[in-house]
């Protein structure tokens, strides 16, 4: 692994559209009217349709970031986040990542990554983390086709 604590990465920015909300709703089945019904949303304290929270969390995919070529062996095992502000159609969202910690527990290696989303006004919308198990590279040689004795 060629990552170090303190390394930072960015994901691609994306301007949210009605299509993002509709596609996410279709994939997940989350059809709550706060995400697509303008008249319903006007009656909420936000005044307009909001992005699905899980849509925002999905935008923190490390594999979509500038770190994508450095993630060999990374297996996603846990995530968490706090929503700080809502996102609406027209907001441009930028994912940010910081390698917080890399450690070993016995023969297992882990990497914790801080995640955040920032909008076009520089407001932080989400703060969270990902936890990855970092699997060792397979050894090469005569028995390289033998299954690993590594446990998940």
Coordinates of N, CA and C in Angstrom, one line a residue:
X1 N 0.8 -1.2 0.0 CA 0.0 0.0 0.0 C 0.9 1.2 0.0
X2 N 0.6 2.2 -0.8 CA 1.4 3.4 -1.0 C 0.6 4.6 -0.5
X3 N -0.2 4.5 0.6 CA -0.9 5.6 1.1 C -0.3 5.9 2.5
X4 N -0.4 7.1 3.0 CA 0.1 7.5 4.3 C -0.9 8.4 5.0
X5 N -1.0 8.3 6.3 CA -1.9 9.3 7.0 C -1.6 10.7 6.6
X6 N -2.6 11.4 6.4 CA -2.5 12.8 6.0 C -2.7 13.0 4.5
X7 N -2.5 11.9 3.7 CA -2.8 12.0 2.2 C -4.2 12.5 2.0
X8 N -4.4 13.4 1.0 CA -5.7 13.9 0.7 C -6.0 13.6 -0.8
X9 N -7.3 13.5 -1.0 CA -7.8 13.2 -2.4 C -9.1 13.9 -2.6
X10 N -9.4 14.1 -3.8 CA -10.7 14.7 -4.2 C -11.5 13.8 -5.1
X11 N -12.8 13.8 -5.0 CA -13.6 13.2 -6.0 C -14.1 14.1 -7.0
X12 N -14.7 13.7 -8.1 CA -15.2 14.6 -9.1 C -16.4 15.4 -8.6
X13 N -16.5 16.7 -8.9 CA -17.6 17.5 -8.5 C -18.8 17.1 -9.4
X14 N -20.0 17.3 -8.9 CA -21.2 16.9 -9.6 C -22.2 17.9 -9.2
X15 N -22.9 18.5 -10.3 CA -24.0 19.4 -10.0 C -25.3 18.5 -10.0
X16 N -26.0 18.6 -8.9 CA -27.2 17.7 -8.8 C -28.3 18.2 -9.7
X17 N -29.0 17.3 -10.3 CA -30.2 17.6 -11.1 C -31.4 16.8 -10.7
X18 N -32.6 17.1 -11.2 CA -33.7 16.2 -10.9 C -33.5 14.8 -11.3
X19 N -32.7 14.6 -12.4 CA -32.4 13.3 -12.9 C -31.7 12.4 -11.8
X20 N -30.7 13.0 -11.1 CA -30.0 12.3 -10.0 C -31.0 11.8 -9.0
X21 N -31.9 12.7 -8.6 CA -32.9 12.3 -7.6 C -33.8 11.2 -8.1
X22 N -34.3 11.3 -9.3 CA -35.2 10.4 -9.9 C -34.5 9.0 -10.1
X23 N -33.3 9.0 -10.6 CA -32.6 7.7 -10.7 C -32.3 7.1 -9.4
X24 N -31.9 7.8 -8.4 CA -31.6 7.3 -7.1 C -32.9 6.7 -6.5
X25 N -34.0 7.4 -6.6 CA -35.3 7.0 -6.1 C -35.7 5.6 -6.8
X26 N -35.4 5.5 -8.1 CA -35.7 4.3 -8.9 C -34.9 3.1 -8.4
X27 N -33.6 3.4 -8.1 CA -32.7 2.3 -7.7 C -33.1 1.8 -6.3
X28 N -33.4 2.8 -5.4 CA -33.6 2.4 -4.0 C -35.1 2.2 -3.6
X29 N -36.0 2.7 -4.4 CA -37.4 2.6 -4.0 C -37.8 3.7 -3.0
X30 N -36.9 4.6 -2.7 CA -37.2 5.7 -1.7 C -37.9 6.8 -2.5
X31 N -39.3 6.8 -2.4 CA -40.1 7.8 -3.1 C -40.7 8.8 -2.2
X32 N -40.1 9.0 -1.1 CA -40.6 10.0 -0.2 C -40.8 11.4 -0.9
X33 N -41.9 12.0 -0.8 CA -42.1 13.3 -1.6 C -41.2 14.4 -1.3
X34 N -40.5 14.4 -0.2 CA -39.5 15.5 0.1 C -38.4 15.5 -0.9
X35 N -38.2 14.4 -1.7 CA -37.1 14.3 -2.7 C -37.6 14.7 -4.1
X36 N -38.9 14.8 -4.4 CA -39.3 15.1 -5.7 C -40.5 15.9 -5.9
X37 N -41.3 16.1 -4.9 CA -42.6 16.8 -5.0 C -42.4 18.2 -4.5
X38 N -42.3 19.1 -5.5 CA -42.1 20.5 -5.2 C -43.1 21.1 -4.2
X39 N -44.4 20.8 -4.4 CA -45.4 21.4 -3.6 C -45.3 20.8 -2.2
X40 N -45.0 19.6 -2.0 CA -44.9 19.0 -0.7 C -43.7 19.6 0.0
X41 N -42.6 19.7 -0.7 CA -41.3 20.3 -0.2 C -41.5 21.7 0.2
X42 N -42.3 22.5 -0.5 CA -42.5 23.9 -0.1 C -43.1 24.0 1.3
X43 N -43.8 23.0 1.8 CA -44.4 23.0 3.1 C -43.4 22.6 4.2
X44 N -42.2 22.2 3.8 CA -41.2 21.8 4.8 C -40.4 23.0 5.2
X45 N -39.6 22.9 6.2 CA -38.7 24.0 6.6 C -37.6 24.3 5.6
X46 N -37.4 23.3 4.6 CA -36.4 23.5 3.6 C -36.9 24.3 2.4
X47 N -38.2 24.1 2.1 CA -38.8 24.9 1.0 C -38.6 24.3 -0.4
X48 N -37.8 23.3 -0.5 CA -37.6 22.7 -1.9 C -37.2 21.3 -1.7
X49 N -37.3 20.4 -2.7 CA -36.9 19.0 -2.6 C -35.4 18.9 -2.2
X50 N -35.1 17.9 -1.4 CA -33.8 17.6 -0.9 C -33.2 16.4 -1.5
X51 N -31.9 16.3 -1.6 CA -31.2 15.1 -2.1 C -31.4 14.0 -1.0
X52 N -31.5 12.8 -1.5 CA -31.6 11.7 -0.5 C -30.3 11.6 0.3
X53 N -30.3 11.4 1.5 CA -29.1 11.3 2.4 C -28.2 10.2 1.8
X54 N -28.7 9.1 1.4 CA -27.9 8.0 1.0 C -27.3 8.3 -0.4
X55 N -27.9 9.2 -1.2 CA -27.3 9.6 -2.4 C -26.1 10.4 -2.1
X56 N -26.2 11.3 -1.1 CA -25.0 12.1 -0.7 C -23.9 11.2 -0.2
X57 N -24.3 10.2 0.7 CA -23.2 9.3 1.2 C -22.6 8.5 0.1
X58 N -23.3 8.1 -0.9 CA -22.7 7.4 -2.1 C -21.8 8.2 -2.9
X59 N -21.9 9.5 -2.8 CA -20.9 10.4 -3.5 C -19.6 10.4 -2.8
X60 N -19.4 9.7 -1.7 CA -18.1 9.7 -1.0 C -17.4 8.4 -1.4
X61 N -17.7 7.8 -2.6 CA -17.1 6.6 -3.0 C -15.6 6.9 -3.3
X62 N -14.7 6.3 -2.5 CA -13.3 6.5 -2.7 C -12.8 6.0 -4.0
X63 N -13.4 5.0 -4.6 CA -13.0 4.5 -5.9 C -13.3 5.5 -7.1
X64 N -14.1 6.5 -6.8 CA -14.3 7.6 -7.8 C -13.3 8.7 -7.6
X65 N -12.5 8.7 -6.6 CA -11.6 9.8 -6.3 C -10.3 9.7 -7.1
X66 N -9.4 10.7 -6.8 CA -8.1 10.6 -7.4 C -7.2 9.6 -6.8
X67 N -7.7 8.9 -5.8 CA -6.9 7.8 -5.1 C -7.2 6.4 -5.8
X68 N -8.1 6.4 -6.8 CA -8.6 5.1 -7.4 C -7.5 4.2 -7.8
X69 N -6.4 4.6 -8.3 CA -5.3 3.8 -8.7 C -4.4 3.3 -7.6
X70 N -4.7 3.7 -6.4 CA -3.8 3.3 -5.2 C -4.6 2.5 -4.2
X71 N -5.7 1.8 -4.6 CA -6.6 1.1 -3.7 C -6.5 -0.4 -3.8
X72 N -5.5 -0.9 -4.4 CA -5.4 -2.4 -4.6 C -5.5 -3.0 -3.2
X73 N -6.4 -4.0 -3.1 CA -6.6 -4.8 -1.9 C -7.6 -4.1 -0.9
X74 N -8.1 -3.0 -1.2 CA -9.0 -2.3 -0.2 C -10.4 -3.0 -0.3
X75 N -10.9 -3.4 0.9 CA -12.2 -4.0 1.0 C -13.0 -3.1 1.9
X76 N -14.1 -2.6 1.5 CA -14.9 -1.7 2.3 C -15.7 -2.5 3.4
X77 N -15.4 -2.1 4.6 CA -16.1 -2.9 5.7 C -17.0 -2.0 6.6
X78 N -16.9 -0.7 6.6 CA -17.8 0.1 7.4 C -17.7 1.5 7.0
X79 N -18.9 2.2 7.2 CA -18.9 3.7 7.0 C -19.9 4.3 8.0
X80 N -19.7 5.6 8.1 CA -20.6 6.4 8.9 C -20.5 7.8 8.5
X81 N -21.6 8.6 8.8 CA -21.5 10.0 8.4 C -22.6 10.8 9.2
X82 N -22.3 12.1 9.3 CA -23.2 13.0 9.9 C -23.6 14.0 8.8
X83 N -24.9 14.3 8.7 CA -25.4 15.3 7.7 C -25.5 16.6 8.4
X84 N -24.8 17.6 7.8 CA -24.7 18.9 8.4 C -25.6 19.9 7.8
X85 N -25.8 19.8 6.4 CA -26.7 20.7 5.7 C -27.3 19.9 4.5
X86 N -28.5 20.3 4.1 CA -29.1 19.6 3.0 C -28.5 20.0 1.6
X87 N -28.7 19.2 0.6 CA -28.3 19.5 -0.8 C -29.6 19.5 -1.6
X88 N -29.7 20.4 -2.6 CA -30.8 20.5 -3.4 C -30.4 20.6 -4.9
X89 N -31.4 20.4 -5.8 CA -31.1 20.5 -7.2 C -30.4 21.8 -7.5
X90 N -29.3 21.7 -8.3 CA -28.5 22.9 -8.6 C -27.2 23.0 -7.8
X91 N -27.2 22.4 -6.6 CA -26.0 22.4 -5.8 C -24.9 21.6 -6.5
X92 N -23.6 22.1 -6.5 CA -22.5 21.4 -7.0 C -21.7 20.8 -5.8
X93 N -21.6 19.5 -5.8 CA -21.0 18.8 -4.6 C -19.6 18.3 -4.9
X94 N -18.7 18.5 -4.0 CA -17.3 18.1 -4.2 C -16.9 17.2 -3.0
X95 N -16.6 15.9 -3.3 CA -16.2 15.0 -2.3 C -14.7 15.2 -1.9
X96 N -14.3 15.1 -0.7 CA -13.0 15.2 -0.2 C -12.7 14.1 0.7
X97 N -11.4 13.6 0.7 CA -11.0 12.5 1.5 C -9.6 12.7 2.1
X98 N -9.4 12.2 3.3 CA -8.1 12.3 4.0 C -7.9 11.0 4.7
X99 N -6.7 10.4 4.4 CA -6.3 9.2 5.1 C -6.0 9.5 6.5
X100 N -6.8 9.0 7.5 CA -6.7 9.3 8.9 C -5.7 8.4 9.6
X101 N -5.8 7.1 9.3 CA -5.1 6.2 10.1 C -4.9 4.9 9.4
X102 N -3.7 4.3 9.5 CA -3.5 2.9 8.9 C -2.9 2.1 10.1
X103 N -3.4 1.0 10.3 CA -2.9 0.2 11.5 C -3.1 -1.3 11.2
X104 N -2.3 -2.1 12.0 CA -2.4 -3.5 11.9 C -3.0 -4.1 13.2
X105 N -3.9 -5.1 13.0 CA -4.4 -5.9 14.2 C -4.0 -7.3 13.8
X106 N -3.0 -7.8 14.5 CA -2.5 -9.1 14.1 C -2.0 -9.1 12.7
X107 N -2.5 -10.0 11.9 CA -2.1 -10.1 10.5 C -3.0 -9.3 9.6
X108 N -3.9 -8.6 10.1 CA -4.9 -7.8 9.3 C -4.5 -6.3 9.4
X109 N -4.6 -5.7 8.2 CA -4.3 -4.2 8.1 C -5.6 -3.5 7.8
X110 N -5.7 -2.3 8.4 CA -6.9 -1.5 8.2 C -6.5 0.0 7.8
X111 N -7.4 0.6 7.1 CA -7.2 2.0 6.8 C -8.5 2.8 7.0
X112 N -8.5 3.9 7.8 CA -9.6 4.7 8.0 C -9.5 6.0 7.2
X113 N -10.5 6.4 6.5 CA -10.5 7.5 5.6 C -11.6 8.5 6.1
X114 N -11.2 9.7 6.3 CA -12.2 10.8 6.6 C -12.9 11.2 5.3
X115 N -14.2 11.4 5.3 CA -14.9 11.8 4.1 C -15.6 13.1 4.4
X116 N -15.8 13.9 3.3 CA -16.7 15.1 3.5 C -17.2 15.5 2.1
X117 N -18.3 16.2 2.1 CA -18.9 16.8 0.9 C -19.0 18.3 1.2
X118 N -18.5 19.0 0.2 CA -18.6 20.5 0.3 C -19.4 21.0 -1.0
X119 N -20.2 22.0 -0.8 CA -21.0 22.5 -1.9 C -20.2 23.7 -2.5
X120 N -20.9 24.3 -3.5 CA -20.3 25.4 -4.3 C -20.0 26.7 -3.5
X121 N -20.7 26.8 -2.3 CA -20.5 27.9 -1.4 C -19.4 27.6 -0.4
X122 N -18.8 26.5 -0.4 CA -17.8 26.1 0.5 C -18.4 25.6 1.8
X123 N -19.7 25.3 1.9 CA -20.4 24.8 3.0 C -20.2 23.3 3.1
X124 N -19.8 22.8 4.3 CA -19.7 21.3 4.5 C -21.1 20.7 4.7
X125 N -21.4 19.8 3.8 CA -22.7 19.2 3.9 C -22.7 17.9 4.7
X126 N -21.6 17.2 4.6 CA -21.5 15.8 5.2 C -20.1 15.6 5.7
X127 N -20.0 15.0 6.9 CA -18.7 14.6 7.4 C -18.8 13.1 7.8
X128 N -17.8 12.3 7.5 CA -17.9 10.9 7.8 C -16.6 10.2 7.7
X129 N -16.7 8.9 7.6 CA -15.6 8.0 7.5 C -15.9 6.8 6.8
X130 N -14.8 6.2 6.2 CA -14.9 4.8 5.6 C -13.8 4.0 6.4
X131 N -14.1 2.8 6.6 CA -13.1 1.8 7.1 C -12.9 0.7 6.1
X132 N -11.6 0.5 5.7 CA -11.3 -0.5 4.7 C -10.3 -1.5 5.4
X133 N -10.5 -2.8 5.0 CA -9.5 -3.8 5.3 C -8.6 -3.8 4.1
X134 N -7.3 -3.9 4.3 CA -6.4 -3.8 3.2 C -5.8 -5.3 3.1
X135 N -6.2 -5.9 2.1 CA -5.8 -7.3 1.8 C -4.4 -7.3 1.3
X136 N -3.6 -8.3 1.7 CA -2.2 -8.4 1.2 C -2.2 -8.8 -0.3
X137 N -1.2 -8.4 -1.0 CA -1.1 -8.8 -2.4 C -0.8 -10.3 -2.5
X138 N -1.3 -11.0 -3.4 CA -1.0 -12.4 -3.5 C 0.5 -12.6 -3.8
X139 N 1.0 -13.6 -3.2 CA 2.4 -13.9 -3.5 C 2.5 -14.6 -4.8
X140 N 3.7 -14.4 -5.4 CA 3.9 -15.0 -6.7 C 4.9 -16.2 -6.5
X141 N 4.8 -17.1 -7.4 CA 5.7 -18.3 -7.3 C 5.0 -19.5 -7.6
X142 N 5.6 -20.7 -7.3 CA 5.1 -22.0 -7.7 C 3.7 -22.2 -7.2
X143 N 3.4 -21.8 -6.0 CA 2.1 -22.0 -5.4 C 1.1 -20.8 -5.4
X144 N 1.4 -19.9 -6.4 CA 0.6 -18.7 -6.4 C -0.9 -18.9 -6.7
X145 N -1.2 -20.1 -7.3 CA -2.6 -20.4 -7.6 C -3.3 -21.0 -6.4
X146 N -2.6 -21.3 -5.3 CA -3.2 -21.9 -4.1 C -4.0 -20.8 -3.4
X147 N -5.2 -21.2 -2.9 CA -6.0 -20.3 -2.2 C -5.3 -19.7 -0.9
X148 N -5.6 -18.5 -0.7 CA -5.0 -17.8 0.5 C -5.7 -18.4 1.8
X149 N -4.9 -18.5 2.8 CA -5.4 -18.9 4.1 C -5.9 -17.7 5.0
X150 N -5.9 -16.6 4.3 CA -6.3 -15.3 5.0 C -7.8 -15.4 5.3
X151 N -8.2 -15.0 6.5 CA -9.6 -15.0 6.8 C -10.2 -13.6 6.7
X152 N -11.4 -13.4 6.3 CA -12.0 -12.1 6.2 C -12.0 -11.3 7.5

